[in-house]
Amino acid sequence: MTWLRKPWVGPLAFVVVAFVAFSLPPYLTGDRLQARVQSDWGPHYPLLVVHVVCASIAILTCVVQIWPWFRGRFPTWHRRIGRVYVFAGVLPAGLSGLVIGYMTPFGPVAMVSTLVLSVLWLTFTWLAWRAARQRRFRDHRKWMIRSFALTVSIITNRIWGVIGFLAFADRVPESELPQTIAGISTWAGWTIPLLLSQWWLERKPQRRQAPVEQRETVPV
């Protein structure tokens, strides 16, 4: 089967769905106390809900968008889901991310990281959408891969948060630990996937060597 040629699709979809199923429900209750990020700034909670819900839409639709079999088999739905990814996912999530990033309770290092991430996320996605509109599909693919790397960075952010806690829990004063971990996880969470995606785009594909034809010599 064609989808077996891309064995990463299934595991990636499973991780994304599991992450959304775990992360999203607390923000659908309307209870501010269930939010995993607390802030005294009044508009923080509703903007956080918008950010989480729309980012969940983005990450779920993005997995479908990068699935080669789906793109080739259902091009019309690829375009439709692409619009959902841009206008119901990345655009509101990125804009709300700018505001809640600026008002983050985790210090200036995490604030700068979140602001840069939001700007790049919006920019890459817009460039991918514009390239598709102009039928420059090779450029569209490249910008979309970069956008995808930033979309899934929320998952790697959590991984680096755990690593940061294990590495610095006994080395940093307890009062400074949340900002230290947030600074490490927010920067590593998106810079490493973005660098890996750029490496993937710039790598030189191995050329397939044509089989050498062995000619039989006929004795004269």
Short mmCIF file of C-alpha atoms in Angstrom, two decimals:
data_model
loop_
_atom_site.label_atom_id
_atom_site.label_comp_id
_atom_site.label_asym_id
_atom_site.label_seq_id
_atom_site.Cartn_x
_atom_site.Cartn_y
_atom_site.Cartn_z
CA MET A 1 0.00 0.00 0.00
CA THR A 2 1.14 3.56 -0.80
CA TRP A 3 0.90 4.90 2.75
CA LEU A 4 3.36 2.26 3.94
CA ARG A 5 6.08 4.13 2.07
CA LYS A 6 5.73 6.91 4.67
CA PRO A 7 5.85 4.98 7.95
CA TRP A 8 6.21 8.16 10.00
CA VAL A 9 2.62 9.26 9.28
CA GLY A 10 0.95 6.85 11.71
CA PRO A 11 3.21 7.47 14.73
CA LEU A 12 3.12 11.22 14.15
CA ALA A 13 -0.68 11.26 13.96
CA PHE A 14 -0.90 9.17 17.14
CA VAL A 15 1.41 11.52 19.08
CA VAL A 16 -0.45 14.61 17.89
CA VAL A 17 -3.92 13.25 18.69
CA ALA A 18 -2.77 12.02 22.10
CA PHE A 19 -1.18 15.38 22.89
CA VAL A 20 -4.30 17.33 21.90
CA ALA A 21 -6.55 14.92 23.82
CA PHE A 22 -4.46 15.54 26.93
CA SER A 23 -3.86 19.29 26.56
CA LEU A 24 -7.12 20.68 25.18
CA PRO A 25 -9.92 19.56 27.59
CA PRO A 26 -8.93 21.81 30.56
CA TYR A 27 -9.41 24.86 28.34
CA LEU A 28 -12.91 23.87 27.23
CA THR A 29 -14.44 24.06 30.71
CA GLY A 30 -14.35 27.84 31.13
CA ASP A 31 -12.71 27.37 34.52
CA ARG A 32 -9.70 29.67 34.80
CA LEU A 33 -8.19 27.57 37.60
CA GLN A 34 -7.82 24.56 35.31
CA ALA A 35 -5.52 26.42 32.94
CA ARG A 36 -1.96 25.13 33.07
CA VAL A 37 -0.62 28.68 32.79
CA GLN A 38 -1.87 31.12 35.40
CA SER A 39 -1.63 34.91 35.18
CA ASP A 40 -3.07 37.87 37.09
CA TRP A 41 -3.60 39.82 33.87
CA GLY A 42 -7.35 39.89 33.18
CA PRO A 43 -7.54 39.12 29.42
CA HIS A 44 -4.85 36.44 29.69
CA TYR A 45 -7.24 33.52 30.20
CA PRO A 46 -9.65 34.13 27.26
CA LEU A 47 -6.69 34.79 24.95
CA LEU A 48 -5.02 31.63 26.23
CA VAL A 49 -8.17 29.63 25.44
CA VAL A 50 -8.24 31.06 21.91
CA HIS A 51 -4.56 30.26 21.49
CA VAL A 52 -4.85 26.67 22.72
CA VAL A 53 -8.01 25.85 20.74
CA CYS A 54 -6.74 27.35 17.49
CA ALA A 55 -3.26 25.84 17.91
CA SER A 56 -4.97 22.46 18.37
CA ILE A 57 -6.81 23.00 15.09
CA ALA A 58 -3.51 23.91 13.44
CA ILE A 59 -1.59 20.88 14.65
CA LEU A 60 -4.38 18.42 13.76
CA THR A 61 -4.95 19.80 10.27
CA CYS A 62 -1.22 20.12 9.61
CA VAL A 63 -0.68 16.38 10.05
CA VAL A 64 -3.26 15.75 7.32
CA GLN A 65 -1.69 18.40 5.10
CA ILE A 66 1.80 16.88 5.08
CA TRP A 67 0.49 13.35 4.42
CA PRO A 68 1.69 12.67 0.83
CA TRP A 69 -1.00 10.08 0.08
CA PHE A 70 -3.80 12.44 1.11
CA ARG A 71 -2.34 15.34 -0.88
CA GLY A 72 -2.11 13.26 -4.01
CA ARG A 73 -5.47 11.50 -3.66
CA PHE A 74 -7.63 14.40 -2.47
CA PRO A 75 -6.19 17.71 -3.79
CA THR A 76 -9.48 19.57 -3.31
CA TRP A 77 -9.68 18.62 0.35
CA HIS A 78 -6.00 19.43 0.71
CA ARG A 79 -6.77 23.00 -0.32
CA ARG A 80 -9.83 23.24 1.92
CA ILE A 81 -8.06 21.90 4.98
CA GLY A 82 -5.16 24.22 4.15
CA ARG A 83 -7.49 27.19 4.51
CA VAL A 84 -8.64 25.87 7.88
CA TYR A 85 -5.01 25.46 8.93
CA VAL A 86 -4.21 29.07 8.02
CA PHE A 87 -7.34 31.02 8.97
CA ALA A 88 -8.80 28.96 11.85
CA GLY A 89 -5.51 27.65 13.18
CA VAL A 90 -2.26 29.55 12.72
CA LEU A 91 -3.61 33.08 12.23
CA PRO A 92 -5.68 33.37 15.46
CA ALA A 93 -3.24 31.19 17.42
CA GLY A 94 -0.24 33.23 16.28
CA LEU A 95 -1.86 36.62 16.93
CA SER A 96 -3.07 35.59 20.39
CA GLY A 97 0.36 34.08 21.01
CA LEU A 98 1.93 37.51 20.49
CA VAL A 99 -0.20 39.00 23.25
CA ILE A 100 0.02 36.22 25.82
CA GLY A 101 3.71 35.84 25.02
CA TYR A 102 4.30 39.49 25.84
CA MET A 103 2.37 39.07 29.11
CA THR A 104 3.91 35.71 30.06
CA PRO A 105 4.53 35.12 33.76
CA PHE A 106 7.70 33.13 32.97
CA GLY A 107 10.13 35.99 32.54
CA PRO A 108 11.82 37.92 29.72
CA VAL A 109 13.70 34.97 28.18
CA ALA A 110 10.49 33.02 27.60
CA MET A 111 8.75 36.20 26.47
CA VAL A 112 11.28 36.93 23.71
CA SER A 113 11.19 33.30 22.56
CA THR A 114 7.39 33.24 22.33
CA LEU A 115 7.28 36.54 20.44
CA VAL A 116 9.91 35.42 17.91
CA LEU A 117 8.18 32.05 17.50
CA SER A 118 4.79 33.68 16.89
CA VAL A 119 6.18 36.11 14.31
CA LEU A 120 8.03 33.36 12.43
CA TRP A 121 5.02 31.04 12.59
CA LEU A 122 2.74 33.66 11.08
CA THR A 123 5.34 34.65 8.48
CA PHE A 124 6.19 31.13 7.31
CA THR A 125 2.53 30.18 7.07
CA TRP A 126 1.67 33.32 5.09
CA LEU A 127 4.57 32.68 2.70
CA ALA A 128 3.39 29.08 2.23
CA TRP A 129 -0.18 30.23 1.54
CA ARG A 130 0.98 32.94 -0.89
CA ALA A 131 3.21 30.48 -2.77
CA ALA A 132 0.29 28.07 -3.14
CA ARG A 133 -1.93 30.88 -4.44
CA GLN A 134 0.75 31.71 -7.00
CA ARG A 135 1.08 28.02 -7.91
CA ARG A 136 4.72 27.95 -6.82
CA PHE A 137 4.25 24.55 -5.24
CA ARG A 138 7.93 23.83 -4.62
CA ASP A 139 8.24 27.01 -2.54
CA HIS A 140 4.90 26.22 -0.92
CA ARG A 141 6.24 22.86 0.23
CA LYS A 142 9.39 24.40 1.70
CA TRP A 143 7.58 27.11 3.66
CA MET A 144 4.96 24.61 4.78
CA ILE A 145 7.62 22.30 6.21
CA ARG A 146 9.03 25.24 8.20
CA SER A 147 5.54 26.16 9.37
CA PHE A 148 4.89 22.57 10.39
CA ALA A 149 8.13 22.48 12.41
CA LEU A 150 6.92 25.47 14.43
CA THR A 151 3.41 24.05 14.74
CA VAL A 152 4.59 20.85 16.40
CA SER A 153 7.16 22.68 18.52
CA ILE A 154 4.63 22.82 21.36
CA ILE A 155 5.15 19.07 21.76
CA THR A 156 8.95 19.25 21.80
CA ASN A 157 8.63 22.20 24.18
CA ARG A 158 7.13 19.88 26.76
CA ILE A 159 9.90 17.33 26.24
CA TRP A 160 12.61 19.93 26.83
CA GLY A 161 10.70 21.13 29.89
CA VAL A 162 11.01 17.69 31.46
CA ILE A 163 14.70 17.48 30.54
CA GLY A 164 15.30 20.95 31.97
CA PHE A 165 13.61 20.05 35.23
CA LEU A 166 15.66 16.89 35.63
CA ALA A 167 18.87 18.76 34.83
CA PHE A 168 18.38 21.87 36.99
CA ALA A 169 15.98 20.94 39.79
CA ASP A 170 18.87 20.54 42.26
CA ARG A 171 21.06 23.32 40.83
CA VAL A 172 18.72 26.32 40.64
CA PRO A 173 16.88 27.96 43.57
CA GLU A 174 13.26 26.90 43.72
CA SER A 175 12.02 30.46 43.19
CA GLU A 176 13.99 30.75 39.92
CA LEU A 177 13.31 27.24 38.61
CA PRO A 178 10.06 27.96 36.67
CA GLN A 179 11.63 30.80 34.67
CA THR A 180 14.81 28.79 34.07
CA ILE A 181 12.92 25.79 32.71
CA ALA A 182 10.57 27.99 30.70
CA GLY A 183 13.51 29.81 29.12
CA ILE A 184 15.21 26.58 28.11
CA SER A 185 12.11 24.76 26.88
CA THR A 186 10.62 27.67 24.93
CA TRP A 187 13.80 28.32 22.95
CA ALA A 188 14.87 24.69 22.44
CA GLY A 189 11.28 23.66 21.69
CA TRP A 190 11.10 25.55 18.38
CA THR A 191 14.70 26.28 17.35
CA ILE A 192 15.75 22.62 17.20
CA PRO A 193 12.77 21.46 15.04
CA LEU A 194 13.27 24.47 12.77
CA LEU A 195 16.98 23.73 12.33
CA LEU A 196 16.19 20.09 11.60
CA SER A 197 13.59 21.09 9.02
CA GLN A 198 16.11 23.38 7.34
CA TRP A 199 18.66 20.58 7.27
CA TRP A 200 16.02 18.33 5.70
CA LEU A 201 15.32 20.90 3.00
CA GLU A 202 18.98 21.51 2.19
CA ARG A 203 20.17 17.92 2.27
CA LYS A 204 21.36 16.47 -1.01
CA PRO A 205 19.20 13.50 -2.02
CA GLN A 206 21.12 10.44 -2.99
CA ARG A 207 20.94 9.73 -6.65
CA ARG A 208 19.78 6.31 -7.59
CA GLN A 209 22.43 4.55 -9.61
CA ALA A 210 21.16 2.98 -12.77
CA PRO A 211 21.82 -0.72 -12.98
CA VAL A 212 24.94 -1.48 -14.95
CA GLU A 213 24.22 -3.56 -18.01
CA GLN A 214 26.57 -6.46 -18.32
CA ARG A 215 27.25 -7.27 -21.91
CA GLU A 216 28.34 -10.73 -22.89
CA THR A 217 31.36 -10.96 -25.13
CA VAL A 218 30.92 -13.21 -28.09
CA PRO A 219 34.09 -14.97 -29.14
CA VAL A 220 35.07 -14.37 -32.74
#
